[in-house]
mmCIF file of C-alpha atoms and ligand atoms in Angstrom:
data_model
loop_
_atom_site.group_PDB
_atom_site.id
_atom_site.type_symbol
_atom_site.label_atom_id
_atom_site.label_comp_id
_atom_site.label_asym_id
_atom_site.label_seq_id
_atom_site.Cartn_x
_atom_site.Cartn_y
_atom_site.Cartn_z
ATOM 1 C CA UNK A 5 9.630 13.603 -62.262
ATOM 2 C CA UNK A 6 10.567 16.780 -63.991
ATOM 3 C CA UNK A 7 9.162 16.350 -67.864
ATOM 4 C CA UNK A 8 12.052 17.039 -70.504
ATOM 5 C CA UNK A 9 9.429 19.402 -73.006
ATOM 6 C CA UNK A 10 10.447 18.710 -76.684
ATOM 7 C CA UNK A 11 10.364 21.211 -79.337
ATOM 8 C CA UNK A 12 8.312 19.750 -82.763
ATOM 9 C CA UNK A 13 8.656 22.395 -85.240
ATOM 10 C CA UNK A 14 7.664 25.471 -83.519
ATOM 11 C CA UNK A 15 5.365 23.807 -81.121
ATOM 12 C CA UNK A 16 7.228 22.937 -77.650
ATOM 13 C CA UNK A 17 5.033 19.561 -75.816
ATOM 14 C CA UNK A 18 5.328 19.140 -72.325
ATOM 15 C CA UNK A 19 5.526 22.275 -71.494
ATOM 16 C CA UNK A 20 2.645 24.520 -69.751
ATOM 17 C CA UNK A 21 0.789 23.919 -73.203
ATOM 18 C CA UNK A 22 -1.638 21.462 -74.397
ATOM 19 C CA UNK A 23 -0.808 20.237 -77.914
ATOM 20 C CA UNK A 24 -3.372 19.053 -80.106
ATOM 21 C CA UNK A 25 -2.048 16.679 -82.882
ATOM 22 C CA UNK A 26 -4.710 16.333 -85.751
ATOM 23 C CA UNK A 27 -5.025 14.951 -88.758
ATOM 24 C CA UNK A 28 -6.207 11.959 -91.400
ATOM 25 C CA UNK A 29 -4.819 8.657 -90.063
ATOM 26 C CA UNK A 30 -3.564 8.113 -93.931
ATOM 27 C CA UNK A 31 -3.068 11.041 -96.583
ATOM 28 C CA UNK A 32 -5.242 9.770 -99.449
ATOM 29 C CA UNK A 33 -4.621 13.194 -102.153
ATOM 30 C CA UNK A 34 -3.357 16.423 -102.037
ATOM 31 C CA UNK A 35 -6.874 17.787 -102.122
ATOM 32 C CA UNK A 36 -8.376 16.348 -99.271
ATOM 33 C CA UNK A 37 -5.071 16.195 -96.573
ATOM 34 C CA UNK A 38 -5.261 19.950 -97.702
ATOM 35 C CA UNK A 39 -8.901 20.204 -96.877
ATOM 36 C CA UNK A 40 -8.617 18.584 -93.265
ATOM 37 C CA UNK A 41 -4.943 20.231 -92.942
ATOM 38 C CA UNK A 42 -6.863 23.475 -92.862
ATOM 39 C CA UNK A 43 -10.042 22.404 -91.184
ATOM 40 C CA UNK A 44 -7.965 21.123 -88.097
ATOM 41 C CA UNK A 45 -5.241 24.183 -87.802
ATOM 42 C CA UNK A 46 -8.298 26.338 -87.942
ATOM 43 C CA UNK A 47 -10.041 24.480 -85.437
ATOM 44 C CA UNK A 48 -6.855 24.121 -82.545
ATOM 45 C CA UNK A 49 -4.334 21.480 -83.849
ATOM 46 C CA UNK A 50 -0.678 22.954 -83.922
ATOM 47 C CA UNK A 51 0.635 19.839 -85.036
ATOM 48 C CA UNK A 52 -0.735 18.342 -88.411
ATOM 49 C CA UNK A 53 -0.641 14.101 -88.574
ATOM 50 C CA UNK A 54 -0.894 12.430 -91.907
ATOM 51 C CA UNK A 55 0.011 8.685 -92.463
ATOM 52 C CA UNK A 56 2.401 7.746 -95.652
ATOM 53 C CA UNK A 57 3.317 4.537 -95.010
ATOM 54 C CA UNK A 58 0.437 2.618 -93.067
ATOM 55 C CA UNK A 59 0.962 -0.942 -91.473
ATOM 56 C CA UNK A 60 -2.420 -2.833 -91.478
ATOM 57 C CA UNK A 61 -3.015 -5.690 -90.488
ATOM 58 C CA UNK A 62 -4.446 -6.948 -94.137
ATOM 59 C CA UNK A 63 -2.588 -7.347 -96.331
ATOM 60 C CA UNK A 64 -5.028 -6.256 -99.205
ATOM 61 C CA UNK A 65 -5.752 -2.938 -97.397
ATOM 62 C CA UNK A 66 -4.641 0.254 -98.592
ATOM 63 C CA UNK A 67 -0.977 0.681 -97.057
ATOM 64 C CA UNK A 68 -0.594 4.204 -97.741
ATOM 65 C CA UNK A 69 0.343 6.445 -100.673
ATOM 66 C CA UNK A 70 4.093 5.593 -99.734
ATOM 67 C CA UNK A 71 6.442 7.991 -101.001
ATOM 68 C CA UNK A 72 4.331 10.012 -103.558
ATOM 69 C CA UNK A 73 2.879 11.423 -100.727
ATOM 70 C CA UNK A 74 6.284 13.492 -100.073
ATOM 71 C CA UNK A 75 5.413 16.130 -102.533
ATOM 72 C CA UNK A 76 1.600 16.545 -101.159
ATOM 73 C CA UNK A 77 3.169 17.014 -97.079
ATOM 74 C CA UNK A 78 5.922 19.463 -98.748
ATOM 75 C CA UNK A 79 2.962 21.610 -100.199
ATOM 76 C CA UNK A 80 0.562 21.390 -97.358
ATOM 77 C CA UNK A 81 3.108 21.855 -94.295
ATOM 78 C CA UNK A 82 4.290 25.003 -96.270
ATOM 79 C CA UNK A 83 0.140 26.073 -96.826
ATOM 80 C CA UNK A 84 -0.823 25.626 -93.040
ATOM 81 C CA UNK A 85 2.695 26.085 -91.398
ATOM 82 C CA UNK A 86 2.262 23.082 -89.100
ATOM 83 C CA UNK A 87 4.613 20.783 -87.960
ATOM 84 C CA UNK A 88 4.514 17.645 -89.636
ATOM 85 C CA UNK A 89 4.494 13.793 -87.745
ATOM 86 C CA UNK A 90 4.135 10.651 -89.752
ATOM 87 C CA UNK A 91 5.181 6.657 -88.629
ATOM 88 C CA UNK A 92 7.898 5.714 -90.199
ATOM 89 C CA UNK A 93 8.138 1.827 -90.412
ATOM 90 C CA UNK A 94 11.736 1.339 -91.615
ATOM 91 C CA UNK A 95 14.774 3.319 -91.064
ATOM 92 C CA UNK A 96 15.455 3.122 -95.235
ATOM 93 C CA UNK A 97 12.937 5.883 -94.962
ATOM 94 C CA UNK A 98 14.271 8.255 -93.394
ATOM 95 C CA UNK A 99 16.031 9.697 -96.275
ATOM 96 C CA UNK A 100 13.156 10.576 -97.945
ATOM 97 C CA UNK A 101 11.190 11.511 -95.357
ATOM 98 C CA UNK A 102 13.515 13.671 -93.411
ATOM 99 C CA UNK A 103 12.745 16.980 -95.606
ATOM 100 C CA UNK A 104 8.942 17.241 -94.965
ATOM 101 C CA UNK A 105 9.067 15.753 -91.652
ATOM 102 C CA UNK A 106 9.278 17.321 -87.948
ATOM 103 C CA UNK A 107 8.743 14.313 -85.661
ATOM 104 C CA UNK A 108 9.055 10.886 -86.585
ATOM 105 C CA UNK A 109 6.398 8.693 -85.105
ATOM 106 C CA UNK A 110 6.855 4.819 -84.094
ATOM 107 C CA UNK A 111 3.348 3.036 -84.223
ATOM 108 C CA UNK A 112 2.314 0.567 -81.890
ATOM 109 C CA UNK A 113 3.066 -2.388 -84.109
ATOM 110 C CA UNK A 114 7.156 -1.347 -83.704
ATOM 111 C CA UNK A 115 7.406 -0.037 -80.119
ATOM 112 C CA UNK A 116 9.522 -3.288 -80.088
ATOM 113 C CA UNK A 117 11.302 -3.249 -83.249
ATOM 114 C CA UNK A 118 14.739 -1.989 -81.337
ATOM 115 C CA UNK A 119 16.998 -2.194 -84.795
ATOM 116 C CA UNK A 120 14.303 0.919 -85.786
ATOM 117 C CA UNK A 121 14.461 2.415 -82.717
ATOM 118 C CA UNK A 122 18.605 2.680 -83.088
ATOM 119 C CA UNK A 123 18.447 3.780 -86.405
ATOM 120 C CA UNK A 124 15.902 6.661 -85.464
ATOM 121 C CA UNK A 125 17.885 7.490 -82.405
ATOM 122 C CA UNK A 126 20.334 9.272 -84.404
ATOM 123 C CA UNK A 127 17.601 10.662 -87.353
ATOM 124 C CA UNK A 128 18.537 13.531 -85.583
ATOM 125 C CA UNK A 129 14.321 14.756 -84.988
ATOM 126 C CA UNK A 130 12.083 14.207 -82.353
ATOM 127 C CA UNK A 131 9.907 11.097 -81.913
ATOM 128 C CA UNK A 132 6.636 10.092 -80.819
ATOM 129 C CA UNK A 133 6.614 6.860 -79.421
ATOM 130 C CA UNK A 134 3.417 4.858 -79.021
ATOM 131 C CA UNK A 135 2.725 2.300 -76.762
ATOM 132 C CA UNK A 136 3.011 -1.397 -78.329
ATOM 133 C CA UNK A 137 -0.582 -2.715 -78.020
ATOM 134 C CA UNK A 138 0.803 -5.634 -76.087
ATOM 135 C CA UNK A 139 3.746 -3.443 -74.223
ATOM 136 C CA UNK A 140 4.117 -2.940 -70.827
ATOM 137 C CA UNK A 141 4.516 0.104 -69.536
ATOM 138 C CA UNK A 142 8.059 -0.963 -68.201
ATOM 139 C CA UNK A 143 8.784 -2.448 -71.839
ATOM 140 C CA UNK A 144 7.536 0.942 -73.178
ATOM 141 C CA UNK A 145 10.111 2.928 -71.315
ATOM 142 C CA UNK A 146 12.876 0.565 -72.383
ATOM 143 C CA UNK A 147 12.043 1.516 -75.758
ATOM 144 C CA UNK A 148 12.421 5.231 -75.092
ATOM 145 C CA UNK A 149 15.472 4.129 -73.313
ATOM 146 C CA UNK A 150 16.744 3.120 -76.779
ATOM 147 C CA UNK A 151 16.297 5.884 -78.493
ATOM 148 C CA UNK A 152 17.833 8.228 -76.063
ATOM 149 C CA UNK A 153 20.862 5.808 -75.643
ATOM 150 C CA UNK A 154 21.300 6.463 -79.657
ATOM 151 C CA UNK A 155 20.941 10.198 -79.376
ATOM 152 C CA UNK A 156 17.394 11.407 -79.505
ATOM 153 C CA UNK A 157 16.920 14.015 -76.312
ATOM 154 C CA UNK A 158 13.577 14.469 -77.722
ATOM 155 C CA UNK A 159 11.135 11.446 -77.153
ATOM 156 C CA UNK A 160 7.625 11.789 -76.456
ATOM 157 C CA UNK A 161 5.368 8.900 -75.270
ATOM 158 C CA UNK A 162 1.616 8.222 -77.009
ATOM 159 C CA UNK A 163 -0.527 5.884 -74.631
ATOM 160 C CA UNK A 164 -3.062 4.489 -77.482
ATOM 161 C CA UNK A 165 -4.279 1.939 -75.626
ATOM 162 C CA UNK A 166 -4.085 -1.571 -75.392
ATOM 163 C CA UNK A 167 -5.434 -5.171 -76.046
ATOM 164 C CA UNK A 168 -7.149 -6.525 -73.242
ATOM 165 C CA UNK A 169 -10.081 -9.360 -72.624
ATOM 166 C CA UNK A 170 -12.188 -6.705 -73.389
ATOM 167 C CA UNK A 171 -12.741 -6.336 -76.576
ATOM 168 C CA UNK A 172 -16.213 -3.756 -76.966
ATOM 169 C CA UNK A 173 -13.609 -1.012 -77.791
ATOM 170 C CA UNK A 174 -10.801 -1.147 -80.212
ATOM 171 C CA UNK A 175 -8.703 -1.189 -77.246
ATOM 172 C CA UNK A 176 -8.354 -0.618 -73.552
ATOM 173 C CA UNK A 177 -7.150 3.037 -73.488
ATOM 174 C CA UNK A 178 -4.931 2.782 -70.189
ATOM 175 C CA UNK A 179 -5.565 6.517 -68.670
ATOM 176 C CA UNK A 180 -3.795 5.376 -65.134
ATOM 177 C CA UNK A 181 -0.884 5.142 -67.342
ATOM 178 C CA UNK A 182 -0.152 8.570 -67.749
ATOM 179 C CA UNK A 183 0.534 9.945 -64.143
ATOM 180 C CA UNK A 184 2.488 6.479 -63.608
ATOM 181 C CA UNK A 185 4.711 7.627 -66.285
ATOM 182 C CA UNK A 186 5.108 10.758 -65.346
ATOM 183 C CA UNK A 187 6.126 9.957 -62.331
ATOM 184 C CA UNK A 188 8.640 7.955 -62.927
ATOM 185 C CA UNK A 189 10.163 9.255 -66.868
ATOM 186 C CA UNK A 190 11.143 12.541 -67.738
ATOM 187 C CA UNK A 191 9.151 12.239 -71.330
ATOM 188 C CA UNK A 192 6.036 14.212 -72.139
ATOM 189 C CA UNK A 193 2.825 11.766 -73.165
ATOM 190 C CA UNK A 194 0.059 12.291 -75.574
ATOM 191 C CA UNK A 195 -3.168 10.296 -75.348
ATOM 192 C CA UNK A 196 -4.348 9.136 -78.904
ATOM 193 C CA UNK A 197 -7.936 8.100 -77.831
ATOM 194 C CA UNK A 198 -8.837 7.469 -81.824
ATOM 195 C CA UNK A 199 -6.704 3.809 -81.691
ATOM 196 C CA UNK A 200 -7.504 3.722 -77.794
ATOM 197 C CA UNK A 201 -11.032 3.420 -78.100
ATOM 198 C CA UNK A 202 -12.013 3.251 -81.905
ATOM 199 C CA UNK A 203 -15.447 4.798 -81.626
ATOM 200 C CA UNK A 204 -16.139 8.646 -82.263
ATOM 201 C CA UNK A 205 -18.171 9.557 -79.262
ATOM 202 C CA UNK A 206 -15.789 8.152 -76.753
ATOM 203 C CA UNK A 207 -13.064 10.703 -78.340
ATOM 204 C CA UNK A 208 -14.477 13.675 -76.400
ATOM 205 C CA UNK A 209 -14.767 12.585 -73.389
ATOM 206 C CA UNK A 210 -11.835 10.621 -73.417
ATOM 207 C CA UNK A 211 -9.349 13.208 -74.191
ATOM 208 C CA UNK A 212 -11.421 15.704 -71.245
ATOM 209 C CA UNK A 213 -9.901 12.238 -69.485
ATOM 210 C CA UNK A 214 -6.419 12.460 -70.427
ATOM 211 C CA UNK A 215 -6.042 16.175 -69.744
ATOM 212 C CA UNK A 216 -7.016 15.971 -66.714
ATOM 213 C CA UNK A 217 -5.098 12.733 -65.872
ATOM 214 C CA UNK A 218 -1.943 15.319 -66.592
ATOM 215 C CA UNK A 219 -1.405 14.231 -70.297
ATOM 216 C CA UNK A 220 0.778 17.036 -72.474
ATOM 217 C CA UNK A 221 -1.461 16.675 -75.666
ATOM 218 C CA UNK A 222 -3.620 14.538 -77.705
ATOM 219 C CA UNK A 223 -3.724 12.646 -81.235
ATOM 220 C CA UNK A 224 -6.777 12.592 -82.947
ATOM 221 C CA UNK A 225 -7.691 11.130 -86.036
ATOM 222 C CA UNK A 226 -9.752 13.268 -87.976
ATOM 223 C CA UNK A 227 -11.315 12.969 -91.673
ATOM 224 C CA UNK A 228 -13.692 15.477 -94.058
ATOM 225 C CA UNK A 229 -15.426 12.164 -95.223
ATOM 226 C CA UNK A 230 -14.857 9.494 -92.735
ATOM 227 C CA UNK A 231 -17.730 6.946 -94.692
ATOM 228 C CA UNK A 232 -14.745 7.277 -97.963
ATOM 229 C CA UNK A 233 -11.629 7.274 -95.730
ATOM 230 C CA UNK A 234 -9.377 4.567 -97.087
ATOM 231 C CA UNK A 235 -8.056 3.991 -93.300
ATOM 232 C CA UNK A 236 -9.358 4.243 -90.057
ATOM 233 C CA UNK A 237 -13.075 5.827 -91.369
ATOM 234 C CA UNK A 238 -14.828 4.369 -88.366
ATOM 235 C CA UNK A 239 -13.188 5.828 -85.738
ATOM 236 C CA UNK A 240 -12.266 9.697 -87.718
ATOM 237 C CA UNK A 241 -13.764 12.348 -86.541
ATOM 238 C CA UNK A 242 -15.273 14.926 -88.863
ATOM 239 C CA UNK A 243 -14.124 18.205 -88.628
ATOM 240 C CA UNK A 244 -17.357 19.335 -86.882
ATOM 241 C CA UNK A 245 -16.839 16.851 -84.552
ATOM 242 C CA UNK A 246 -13.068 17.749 -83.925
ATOM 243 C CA UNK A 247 -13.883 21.687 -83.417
ATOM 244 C CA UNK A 248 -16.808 20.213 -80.456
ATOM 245 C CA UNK A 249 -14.262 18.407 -78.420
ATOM 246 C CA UNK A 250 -11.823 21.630 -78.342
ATOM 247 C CA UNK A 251 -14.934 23.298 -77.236
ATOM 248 C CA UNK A 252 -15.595 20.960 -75.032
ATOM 249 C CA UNK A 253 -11.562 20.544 -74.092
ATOM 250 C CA UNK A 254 -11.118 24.383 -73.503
ATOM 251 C CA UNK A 255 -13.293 24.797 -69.890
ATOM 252 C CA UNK A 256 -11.564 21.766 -68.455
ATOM 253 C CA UNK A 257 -8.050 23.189 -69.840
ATOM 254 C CA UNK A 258 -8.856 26.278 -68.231
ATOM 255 C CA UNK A 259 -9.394 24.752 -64.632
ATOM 256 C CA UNK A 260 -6.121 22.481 -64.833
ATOM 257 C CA UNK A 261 -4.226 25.836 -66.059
ATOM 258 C CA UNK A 262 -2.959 24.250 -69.013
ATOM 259 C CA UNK A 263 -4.171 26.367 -71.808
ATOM 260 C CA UNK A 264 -4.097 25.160 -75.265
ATOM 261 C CA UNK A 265 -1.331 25.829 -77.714
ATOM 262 C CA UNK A 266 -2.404 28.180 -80.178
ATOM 263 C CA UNK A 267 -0.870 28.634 -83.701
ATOM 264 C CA UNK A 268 1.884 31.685 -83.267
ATOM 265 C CA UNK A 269 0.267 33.881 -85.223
ATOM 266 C CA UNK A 270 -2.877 33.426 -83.309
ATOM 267 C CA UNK A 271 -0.696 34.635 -80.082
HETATM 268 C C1 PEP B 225 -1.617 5.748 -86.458
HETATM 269 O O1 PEP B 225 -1.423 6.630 -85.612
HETATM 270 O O2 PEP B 225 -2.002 5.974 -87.595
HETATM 271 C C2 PEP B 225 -1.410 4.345 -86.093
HETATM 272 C C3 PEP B 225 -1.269 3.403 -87.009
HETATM 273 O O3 PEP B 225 -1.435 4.129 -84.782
HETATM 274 P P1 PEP B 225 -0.948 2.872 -83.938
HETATM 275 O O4 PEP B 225 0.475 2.641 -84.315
HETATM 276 O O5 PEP B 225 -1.126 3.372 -82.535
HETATM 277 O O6 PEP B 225 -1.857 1.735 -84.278
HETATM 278 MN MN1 MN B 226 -5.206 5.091 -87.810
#
């Protein structure tokens, strides 16, 4: 099916491009989301991730800097000139959000959580919709369903993976899923191979995977520090880590014809 490409900032996905969305899976200071803000839009990300309000599944873990975080995404989107996606995780936050932020994002804990998926419909900004862990792909289009149906022209779909009896990865990251999609749903899809496998050296070679399986872009977790991160450390790549798998991305880019987005004034 023809993909609908959807414009995040000034970075278009699903079009010839490859979009590489990097960043911390939580924004922990202003110091170091401004550290790995840089790092990754020097490195090939054109769209900058950075969580603010984090569902884990403890209760005692860190859940995110919440809204104080607002002022530290206002300096650093303004430093780097990214585009800015973060999970929202309850429509009262759109308010506050809405100045700092280009794309909402709907983790994999609310791909089900329809009220939210109204509500963001009409937010009036693209979204990223990842797969539910336990969602079908069927049940995953629904859910773009309702967010077009409340006025968002701009979904994208984030395959990042899913539970399985197999349990040596994080989760099952469900590659077949992207040219099934694709050829049956007009939305662009991003791999996020951080959540779909949880281990660094399957990131590489796991987003090679998704490009050529026809995916539009990746998400990548990615942290100066990963032993300190307050989310996620185990599975963020370091910056030295992130710049090898765009080195490693580029050849295989370059034989699918896809070449990667580059920052505009890098054009
Ligand atoms: C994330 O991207 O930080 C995240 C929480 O992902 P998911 O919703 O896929 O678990
Ligand atoms: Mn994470």
């Amino acid at each position: 099916m023809t993909v609908r490409p959807v414009r995040i900032g000034s970075v278009v996905i699903g079009a010839s491009d490859f979009v590489v969305v990097a960043g911390p899976c939580a924004i922990e200071s202003l110091e170091r989301f401004d550290a790995i803000a840089r790092a990754v839009s020097r490195l090939g990300a054109t769209v900058l991730r950075g969580g603010i309000h984090k569902l884990r599944t403890r209760p005692d873990a860190f859940q995110g800097l919440g809204d104080p975080a607002i002022a530290i995404v206002r300096a650093v989107r303004e430093r780097t000139g990214l585009p800015f996606v973060t999970e929202i995780t309850d429509a009262r936050q759109v308010e506050a959000l809405e100045p700092v932020v280009d794309a909402y994002q709907v983790g994999s804990r609310n791909m089900h959580n329809y009220a939210l998926l109204k509500e963001l419909g009409r937010a009036g900004k693209p979204v990223i919709l990842k797969r539910g862990f336990c969602g079908r792909i069927d049940e995953w289009l629904h859910a773009a369903e309702y967010l077009v149906r409340a006025g968002c022209d701009d979904v994208v779909l984030c395959e990042r993976g899913i539970r399985t009896f197999e349990t040596s990865m994080r989760n099952t990251l469900d590659l077949a899923c992207v040219p099934y999609v694709k050829e049956r749903a007009p939305f662009p899809v991003l791999v996020d191979p951080s959540h779909g496998t949880g281990i660094p050296s399957l990131i590489a070679p796991m987003s090679l995977a998704a490009a050529a399986a026809g995916a539009d872009g990746l998400m990548v977790e990615v942290h100066d520090d990963p032993k300190a991160a307050l989310s996620d450390g185990d599975q963020a790549l370091t910056p030295a880590m992130f710049d090898e798998l765009v080195g490693r991305l580029e050849p295989v880019l370059a034989a699918l014809r896809r070449p990667l987005a580059k920052r505009r004034e890098d054009r």
